Short mmCIF file of C-alpha atoms and ligand atoms in Angstrom, two decimals:
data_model
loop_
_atom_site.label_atom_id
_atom_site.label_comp_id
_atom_site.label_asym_id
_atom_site.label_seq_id
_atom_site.Cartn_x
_atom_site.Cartn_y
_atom_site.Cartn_z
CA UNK A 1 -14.41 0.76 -19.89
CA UNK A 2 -10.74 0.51 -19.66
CA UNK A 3 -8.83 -2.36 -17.53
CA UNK A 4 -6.60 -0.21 -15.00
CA UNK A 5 -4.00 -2.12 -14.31
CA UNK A 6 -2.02 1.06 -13.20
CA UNK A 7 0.09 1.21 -9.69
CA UNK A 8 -1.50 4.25 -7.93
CA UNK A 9 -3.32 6.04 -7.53
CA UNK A 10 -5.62 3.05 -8.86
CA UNK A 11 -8.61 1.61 -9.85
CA UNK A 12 -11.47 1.42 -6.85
CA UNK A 13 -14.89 -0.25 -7.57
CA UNK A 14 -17.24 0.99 -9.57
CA UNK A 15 -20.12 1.78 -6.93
CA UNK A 16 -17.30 3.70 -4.82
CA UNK A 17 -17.32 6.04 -7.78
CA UNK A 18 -20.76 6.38 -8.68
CA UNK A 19 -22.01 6.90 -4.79
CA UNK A 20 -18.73 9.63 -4.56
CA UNK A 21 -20.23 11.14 -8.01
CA UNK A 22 -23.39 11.35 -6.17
CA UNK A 23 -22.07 12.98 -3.21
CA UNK A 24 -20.18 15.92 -5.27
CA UNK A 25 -23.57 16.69 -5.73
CA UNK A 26 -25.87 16.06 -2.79
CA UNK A 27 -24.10 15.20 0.49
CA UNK A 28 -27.40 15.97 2.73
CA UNK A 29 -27.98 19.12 0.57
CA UNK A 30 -24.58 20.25 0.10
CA UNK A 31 -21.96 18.98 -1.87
CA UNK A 32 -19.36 17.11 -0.17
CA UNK A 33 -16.92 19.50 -1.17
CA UNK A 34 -17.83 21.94 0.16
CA UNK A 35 -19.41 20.84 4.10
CA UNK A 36 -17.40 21.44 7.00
CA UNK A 37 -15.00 19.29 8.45
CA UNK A 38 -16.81 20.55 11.79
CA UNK A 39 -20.66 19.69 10.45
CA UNK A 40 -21.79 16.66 12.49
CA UNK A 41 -22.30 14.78 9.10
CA UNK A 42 -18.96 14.51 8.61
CA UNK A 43 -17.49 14.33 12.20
CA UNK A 44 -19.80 10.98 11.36
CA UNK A 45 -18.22 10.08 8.14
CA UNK A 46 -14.70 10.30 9.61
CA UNK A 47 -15.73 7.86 12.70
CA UNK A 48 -17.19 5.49 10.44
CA UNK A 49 -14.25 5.56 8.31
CA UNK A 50 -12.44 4.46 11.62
CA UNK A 51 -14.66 2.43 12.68
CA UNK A 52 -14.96 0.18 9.31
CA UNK A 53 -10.47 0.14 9.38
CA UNK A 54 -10.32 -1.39 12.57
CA UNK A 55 -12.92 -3.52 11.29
CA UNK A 56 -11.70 -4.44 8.01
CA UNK A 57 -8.46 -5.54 9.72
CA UNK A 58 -9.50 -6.45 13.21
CA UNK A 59 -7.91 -4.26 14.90
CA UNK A 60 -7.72 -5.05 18.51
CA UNK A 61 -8.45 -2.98 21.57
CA UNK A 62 -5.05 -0.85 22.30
CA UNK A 63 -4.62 0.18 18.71
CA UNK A 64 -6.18 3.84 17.05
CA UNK A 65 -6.62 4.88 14.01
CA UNK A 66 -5.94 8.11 12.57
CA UNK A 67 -6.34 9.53 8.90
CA UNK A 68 -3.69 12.16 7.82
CA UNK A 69 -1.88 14.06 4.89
CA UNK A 70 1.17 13.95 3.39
CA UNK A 71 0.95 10.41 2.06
CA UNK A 72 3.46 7.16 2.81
CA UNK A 73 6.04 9.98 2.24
CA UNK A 74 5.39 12.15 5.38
CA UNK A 75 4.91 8.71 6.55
CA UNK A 76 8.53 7.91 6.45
CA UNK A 77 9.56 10.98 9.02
CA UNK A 78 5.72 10.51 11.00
CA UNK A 79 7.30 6.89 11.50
CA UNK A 80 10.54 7.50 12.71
CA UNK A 81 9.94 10.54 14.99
CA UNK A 82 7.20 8.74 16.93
CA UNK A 83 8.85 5.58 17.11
CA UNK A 84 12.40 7.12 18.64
CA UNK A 85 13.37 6.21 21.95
CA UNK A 86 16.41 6.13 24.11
CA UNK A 87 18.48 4.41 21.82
CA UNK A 88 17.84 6.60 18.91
CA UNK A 89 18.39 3.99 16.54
CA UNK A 90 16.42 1.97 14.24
CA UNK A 91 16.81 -1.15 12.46
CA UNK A 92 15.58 -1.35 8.65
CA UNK A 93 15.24 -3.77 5.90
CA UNK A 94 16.05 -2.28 2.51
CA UNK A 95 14.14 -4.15 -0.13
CA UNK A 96 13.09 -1.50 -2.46
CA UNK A 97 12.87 2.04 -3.77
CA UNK A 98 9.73 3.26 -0.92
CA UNK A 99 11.83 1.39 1.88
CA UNK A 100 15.56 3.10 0.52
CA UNK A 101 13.37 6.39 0.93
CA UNK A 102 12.28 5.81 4.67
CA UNK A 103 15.64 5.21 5.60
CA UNK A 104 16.60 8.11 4.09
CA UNK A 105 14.36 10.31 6.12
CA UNK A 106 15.12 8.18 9.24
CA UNK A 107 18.60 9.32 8.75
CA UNK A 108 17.44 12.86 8.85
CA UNK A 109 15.79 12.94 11.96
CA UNK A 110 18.27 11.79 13.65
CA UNK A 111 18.12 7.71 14.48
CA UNK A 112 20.87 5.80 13.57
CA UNK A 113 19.97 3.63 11.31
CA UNK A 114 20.77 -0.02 11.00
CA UNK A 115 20.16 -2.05 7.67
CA UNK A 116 20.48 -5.49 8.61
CA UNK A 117 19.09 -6.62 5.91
CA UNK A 118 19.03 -5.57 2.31
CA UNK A 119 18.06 -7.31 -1.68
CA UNK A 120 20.10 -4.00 -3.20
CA UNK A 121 22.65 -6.30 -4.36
CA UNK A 122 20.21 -8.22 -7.23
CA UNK A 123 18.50 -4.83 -7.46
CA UNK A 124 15.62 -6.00 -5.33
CA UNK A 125 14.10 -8.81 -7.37
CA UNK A 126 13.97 -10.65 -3.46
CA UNK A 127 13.11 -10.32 0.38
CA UNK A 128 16.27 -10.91 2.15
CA UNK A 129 15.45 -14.27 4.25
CA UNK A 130 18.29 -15.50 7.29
CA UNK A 131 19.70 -11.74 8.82
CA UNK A 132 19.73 -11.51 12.06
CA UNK A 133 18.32 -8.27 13.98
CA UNK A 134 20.39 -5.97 16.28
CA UNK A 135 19.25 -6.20 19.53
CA UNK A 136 19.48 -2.42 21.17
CA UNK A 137 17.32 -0.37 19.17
CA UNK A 138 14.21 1.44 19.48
CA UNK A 139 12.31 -0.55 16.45
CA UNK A 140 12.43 -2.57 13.09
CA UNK A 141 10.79 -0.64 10.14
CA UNK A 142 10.18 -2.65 6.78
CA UNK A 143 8.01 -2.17 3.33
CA UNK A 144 5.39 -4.91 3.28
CA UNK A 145 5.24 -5.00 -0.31
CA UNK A 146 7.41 -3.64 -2.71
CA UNK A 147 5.43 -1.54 -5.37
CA UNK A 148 7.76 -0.89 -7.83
CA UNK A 149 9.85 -3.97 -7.88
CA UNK A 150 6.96 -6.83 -7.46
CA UNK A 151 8.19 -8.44 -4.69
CA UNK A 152 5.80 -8.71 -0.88
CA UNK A 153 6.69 -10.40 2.16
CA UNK A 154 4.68 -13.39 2.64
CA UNK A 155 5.52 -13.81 6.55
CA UNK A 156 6.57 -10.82 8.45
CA UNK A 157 9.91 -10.43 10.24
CA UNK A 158 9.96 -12.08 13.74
CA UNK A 159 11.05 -9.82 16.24
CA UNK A 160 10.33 -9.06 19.58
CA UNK A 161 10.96 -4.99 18.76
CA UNK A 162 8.71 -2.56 18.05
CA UNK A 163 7.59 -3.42 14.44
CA UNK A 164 7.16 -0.96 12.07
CA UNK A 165 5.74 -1.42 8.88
CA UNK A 166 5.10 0.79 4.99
CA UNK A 167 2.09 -1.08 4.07
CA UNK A 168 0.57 0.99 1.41
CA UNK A 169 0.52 -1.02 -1.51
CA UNK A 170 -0.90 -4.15 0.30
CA UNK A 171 -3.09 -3.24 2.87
CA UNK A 172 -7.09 -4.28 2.86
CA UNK A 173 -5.42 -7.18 0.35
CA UNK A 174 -5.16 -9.91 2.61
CA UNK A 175 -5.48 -10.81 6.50
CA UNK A 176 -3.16 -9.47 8.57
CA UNK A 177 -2.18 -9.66 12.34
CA UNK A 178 -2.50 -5.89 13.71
CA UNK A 179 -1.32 -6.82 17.04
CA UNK A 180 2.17 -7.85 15.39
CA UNK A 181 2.85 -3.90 14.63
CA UNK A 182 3.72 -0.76 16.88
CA UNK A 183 2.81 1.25 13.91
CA UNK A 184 1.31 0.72 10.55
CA UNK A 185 1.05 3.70 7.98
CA UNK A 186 -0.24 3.41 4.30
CA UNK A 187 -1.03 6.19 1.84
CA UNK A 188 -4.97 5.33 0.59
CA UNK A 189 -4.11 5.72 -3.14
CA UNK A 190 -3.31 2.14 -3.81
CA UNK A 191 -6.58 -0.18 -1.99
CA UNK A 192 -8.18 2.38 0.27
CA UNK A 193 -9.12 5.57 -1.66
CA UNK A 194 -8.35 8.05 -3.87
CA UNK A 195 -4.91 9.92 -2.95
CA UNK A 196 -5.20 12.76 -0.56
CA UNK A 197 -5.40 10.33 2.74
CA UNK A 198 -2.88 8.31 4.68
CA UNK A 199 -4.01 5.93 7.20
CA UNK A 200 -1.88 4.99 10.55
CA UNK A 201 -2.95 2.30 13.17
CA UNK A 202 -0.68 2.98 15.84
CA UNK A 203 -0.68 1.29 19.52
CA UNK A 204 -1.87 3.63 22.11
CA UNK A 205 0.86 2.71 24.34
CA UNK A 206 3.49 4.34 21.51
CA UNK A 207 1.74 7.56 21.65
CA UNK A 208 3.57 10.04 23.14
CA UNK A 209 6.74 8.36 23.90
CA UNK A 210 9.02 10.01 21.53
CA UNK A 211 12.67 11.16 22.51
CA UNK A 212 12.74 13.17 19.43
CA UNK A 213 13.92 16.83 20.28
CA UNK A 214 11.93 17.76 17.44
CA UNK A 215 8.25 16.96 17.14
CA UNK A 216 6.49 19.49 15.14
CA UNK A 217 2.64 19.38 16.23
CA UNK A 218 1.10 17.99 12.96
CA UNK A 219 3.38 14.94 12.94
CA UNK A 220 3.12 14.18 16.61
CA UNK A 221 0.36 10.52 16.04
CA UNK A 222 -0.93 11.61 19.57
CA UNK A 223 -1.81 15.00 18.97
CA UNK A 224 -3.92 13.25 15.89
CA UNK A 225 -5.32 10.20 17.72
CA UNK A 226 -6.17 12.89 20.65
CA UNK A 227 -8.16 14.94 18.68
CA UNK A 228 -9.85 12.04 16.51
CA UNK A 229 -8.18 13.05 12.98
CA UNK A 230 -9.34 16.69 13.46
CA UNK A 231 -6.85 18.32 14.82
CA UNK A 232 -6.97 20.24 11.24
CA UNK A 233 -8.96 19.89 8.50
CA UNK A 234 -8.39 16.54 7.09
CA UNK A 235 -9.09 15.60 3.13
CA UNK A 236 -12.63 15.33 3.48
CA UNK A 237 -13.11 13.94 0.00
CA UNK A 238 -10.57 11.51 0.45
CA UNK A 239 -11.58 9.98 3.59
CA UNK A 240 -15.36 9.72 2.41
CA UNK A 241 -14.45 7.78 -0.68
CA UNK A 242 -12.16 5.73 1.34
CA UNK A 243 -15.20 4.90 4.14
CA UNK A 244 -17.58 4.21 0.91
CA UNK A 245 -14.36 1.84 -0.41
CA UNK A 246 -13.95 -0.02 3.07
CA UNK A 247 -18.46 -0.14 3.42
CA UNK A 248 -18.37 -1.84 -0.21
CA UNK A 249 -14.82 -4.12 0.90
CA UNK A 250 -16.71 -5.41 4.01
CA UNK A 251 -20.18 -5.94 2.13
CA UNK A 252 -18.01 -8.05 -0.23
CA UNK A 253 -16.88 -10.79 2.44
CA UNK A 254 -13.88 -7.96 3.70
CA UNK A 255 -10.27 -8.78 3.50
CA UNK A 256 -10.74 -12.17 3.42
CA UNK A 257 -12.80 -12.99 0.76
CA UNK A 258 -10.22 -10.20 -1.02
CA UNK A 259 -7.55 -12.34 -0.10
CA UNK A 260 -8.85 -15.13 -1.61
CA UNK A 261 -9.91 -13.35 -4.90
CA UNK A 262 -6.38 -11.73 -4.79
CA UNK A 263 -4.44 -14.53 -5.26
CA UNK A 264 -6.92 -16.21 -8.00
CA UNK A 265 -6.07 -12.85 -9.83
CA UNK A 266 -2.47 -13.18 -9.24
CA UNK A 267 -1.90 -16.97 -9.86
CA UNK A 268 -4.23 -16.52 -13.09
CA UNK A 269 -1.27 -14.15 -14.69
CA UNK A 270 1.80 -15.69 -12.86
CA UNK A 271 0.41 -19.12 -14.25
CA UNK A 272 0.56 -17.40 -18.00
CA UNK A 273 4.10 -14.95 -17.19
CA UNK A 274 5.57 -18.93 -16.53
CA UNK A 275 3.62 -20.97 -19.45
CA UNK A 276 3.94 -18.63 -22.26
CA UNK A 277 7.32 -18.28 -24.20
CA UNK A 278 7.46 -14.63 -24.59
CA UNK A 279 7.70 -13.95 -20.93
CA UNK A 280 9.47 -14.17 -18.07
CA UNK A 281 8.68 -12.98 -14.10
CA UNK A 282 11.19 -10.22 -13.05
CA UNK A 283 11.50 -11.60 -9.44
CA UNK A 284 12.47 -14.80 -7.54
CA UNK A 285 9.07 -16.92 -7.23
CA UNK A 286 8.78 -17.33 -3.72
CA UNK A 287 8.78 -13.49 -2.96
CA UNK A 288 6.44 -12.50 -5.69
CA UNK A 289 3.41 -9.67 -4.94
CA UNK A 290 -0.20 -10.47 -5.36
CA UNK A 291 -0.54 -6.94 -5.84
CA UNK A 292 2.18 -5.87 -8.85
CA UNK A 293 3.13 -7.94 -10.94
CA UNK A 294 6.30 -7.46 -12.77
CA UNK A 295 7.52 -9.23 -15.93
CA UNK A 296 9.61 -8.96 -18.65
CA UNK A 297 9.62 -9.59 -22.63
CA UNK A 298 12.65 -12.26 -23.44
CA UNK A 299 13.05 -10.49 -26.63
CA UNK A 300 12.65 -6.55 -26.06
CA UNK A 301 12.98 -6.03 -29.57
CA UNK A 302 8.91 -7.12 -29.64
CA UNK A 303 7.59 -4.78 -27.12
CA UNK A 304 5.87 -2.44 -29.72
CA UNK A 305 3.96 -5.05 -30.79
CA UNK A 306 2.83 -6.39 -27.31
CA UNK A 307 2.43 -2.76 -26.66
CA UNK A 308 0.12 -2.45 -29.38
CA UNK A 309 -2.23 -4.86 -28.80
CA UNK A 310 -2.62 -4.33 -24.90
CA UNK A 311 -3.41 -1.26 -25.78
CA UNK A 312 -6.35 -2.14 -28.86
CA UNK A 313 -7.33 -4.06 -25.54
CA UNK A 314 -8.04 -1.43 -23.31
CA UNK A 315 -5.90 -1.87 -20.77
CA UNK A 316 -4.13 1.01 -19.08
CA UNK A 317 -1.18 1.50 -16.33
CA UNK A 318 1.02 -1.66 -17.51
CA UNK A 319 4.05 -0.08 -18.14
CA UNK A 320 6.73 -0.65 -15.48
CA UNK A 321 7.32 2.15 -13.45
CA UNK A 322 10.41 4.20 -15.26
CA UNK A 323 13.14 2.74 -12.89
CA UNK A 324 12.51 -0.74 -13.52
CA UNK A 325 11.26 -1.16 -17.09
CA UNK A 326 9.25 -3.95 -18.28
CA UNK A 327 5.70 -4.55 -17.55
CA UNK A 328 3.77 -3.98 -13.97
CA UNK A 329 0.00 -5.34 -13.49
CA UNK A 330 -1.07 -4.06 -10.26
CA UNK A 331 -3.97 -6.21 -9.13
CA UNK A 332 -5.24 -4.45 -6.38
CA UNK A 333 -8.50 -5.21 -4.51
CA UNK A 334 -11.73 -3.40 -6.95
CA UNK A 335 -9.42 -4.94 -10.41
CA UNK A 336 -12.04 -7.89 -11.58
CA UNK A 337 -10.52 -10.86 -12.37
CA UNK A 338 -11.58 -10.62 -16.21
CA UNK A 339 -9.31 -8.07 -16.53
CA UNK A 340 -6.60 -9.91 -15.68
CA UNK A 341 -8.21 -12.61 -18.01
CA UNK A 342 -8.27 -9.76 -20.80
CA UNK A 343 -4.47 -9.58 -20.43
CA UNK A 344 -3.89 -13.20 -20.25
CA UNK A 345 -5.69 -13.61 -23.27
CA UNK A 346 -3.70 -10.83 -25.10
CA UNK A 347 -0.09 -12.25 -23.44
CA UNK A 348 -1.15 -15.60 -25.60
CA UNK A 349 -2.23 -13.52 -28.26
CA UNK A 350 0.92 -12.29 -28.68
CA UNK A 351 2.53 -15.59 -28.52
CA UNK A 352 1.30 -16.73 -31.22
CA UNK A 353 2.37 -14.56 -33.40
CA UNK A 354 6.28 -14.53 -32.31
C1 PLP B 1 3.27 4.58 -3.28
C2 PLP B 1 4.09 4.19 -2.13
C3 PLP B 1 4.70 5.13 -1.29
C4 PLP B 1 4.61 6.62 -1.53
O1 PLP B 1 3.33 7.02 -1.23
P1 PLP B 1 2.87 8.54 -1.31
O2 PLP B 1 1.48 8.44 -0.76
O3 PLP B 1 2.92 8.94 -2.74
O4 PLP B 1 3.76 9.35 -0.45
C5 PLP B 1 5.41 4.68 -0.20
N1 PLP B 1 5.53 3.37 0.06
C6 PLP B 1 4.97 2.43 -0.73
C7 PLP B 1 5.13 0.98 -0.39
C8 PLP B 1 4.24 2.81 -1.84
O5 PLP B 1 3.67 1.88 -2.63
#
């Protein structure tokens, strides 16, 4: 087996794939590909996959949740078009590539977008900490974790507006507060499921409030919380996996216990990026993610080597992603801790022969 330390979509645990395997096959005598989104057994599958997200996360009474298409990046315009009212602006924090794109396609629908806060300037190796928040606008939209650069915010912005949040690369990894958030959206490729779903938990008493003059049915959250995720046919694949991930997360202590096992994984490989020689971290400490890790060779001139013997390892996915450079583990939730201590190993490996 290889260690899949890739960013998405990722690794899930190994059970998740052998009961979806099993499923391709014999999902009550038909293959799951193939039964209708209308067939009671999956009507069933789609609540429970509901039912175990507001679970998972304790989700309070007042919120739904919906699973759609289109991934984070319909997510972006789904986002902004139910979250417009009268002011038809939005404040945003710009901390990465994923959260530059969202404002991008809050632009385009209209809102007038504020960023009152922004780590562009050291090409987003921080979270901006001390900017204050414009009062008079319809909500605050930021990027909980920052997939490509390695950084995650470890307390939320305080604000008393509608919060907003991209959480796809850390959600299901640690507790979280839903009733903090208007709206939370996160593609499934990165801790839920294989890519094809995106999940939203949206407060009911958002739904439809938009001022938008343009609300095309399919991204309209109310038209999808209405009709229970069926107002067309949803990824059926994708959200069984993703209910079989979130049964086998909850049977496993749930986010908690993945919290806890998270940051083990995490400190394990910070601990090394920090002790050994070769390496350094690519991002101020205090903002680093428990989910990517980012780091850099001090002498670049050496990366064929390192590259070479991560890969006699087995170990997949650690390039950084192509805008960054460097190195990226992504630790997410169903990544055992001994492959992290595969590429610890091979990290000191490599030191010794520098
Ligand atoms: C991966 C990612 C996206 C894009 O997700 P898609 O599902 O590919 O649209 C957006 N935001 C964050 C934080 C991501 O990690």
């Amino acid at each position: 087996m290889k260690h899949n330390f890739g960013a998405g979509p990722c690794i899930l645990p190994q059970p998740v794939f052998e009961q979806a395997s099993k499923a391709v096959l014999d999902f009550n005598g038909l293959s799951i590909l193939e039964v209708s989104h209308r067939h009671k057994d999956f009507v069933a599958v789609m609540d429970e996959a509901i039912a175990l997200t507001k679970q998972a996360l304790g989700v309070p009474e007042g919120y739904s949740v919906a699973f759609l298409q289109g991934g984070a990046t319909l997510g972006f315009t789904i986002a902004a078009l139910n979250m417009m009212r009268e002011h038809k602006a939005a404040g945003y924090m710009n901390t990465g590539t994923w959260a530059s794109g969202a404002i991008k396609e809050a632009k385009k629908v209209g809102l007038d977008v504020t960023v009152f806060a922004s780590s562009e300037d050291q090409n987003f190796t921080y979270i901006p900490k001390n900017y204050s928040i414009p009062s008079s606008l319809d909500f605050v939209h930021f990027t909980s974790n920052n997939t490509i650069f390695g950084t995650q915010f470890h307390t939320f912005p305080a604000t008393d507006l509608p919060l907003v949040c991209d959480m796809s690369s850390d959600i299901f990894s640690k507790v979280i507060n839903v009733s903090d958030f208007d709206l939370i959206y996160a593609g499934a490729q990165k801790n839920l499921g294989p890519a094809g779903a995106t999940v939203y938990i949206v407060k009911d008493e958002v739904l439809g409030k938009s001022t938008s003059p343009f609300l095309p049915t399919y991204l309209d959250l109310k038209q999808h919380v209405d009709k229970e995720s069926m107002m067309n046919t949803p990824p059926v694949f994708a959200v069984y996996v993703a209910m079989l991930n979130l049964k086998d997360l909850i049977s496993n202590g749930g986010v908690a216990a993945a919290e806890q096992r998270n940051i083990a994984k995490a400190q394990l490989l910070y601990n090394e990026i920090d002790r050994n020689s070769q390496f350094k971290g690519a991002v101020s400490v205090e903002d680093r993610s428990n989910m990517n890790v980012t780091f850099l060779l001090n002498d670049e001139s050496r990366a064929a080597d390192f590259d070479a013997l991560w890969k006699a390892a087995g170990i997949v996915g650690l390039p950084g992603h192509r805008s960054v450079g460097g190195y990226r583990a992504s630790l997410y939730n169903a990544l055992p801790l001994a492959s992290v201590q595969v590429l610890v190993e091979v990290m000191k490996e490599f030191e010794k022969t520098a």
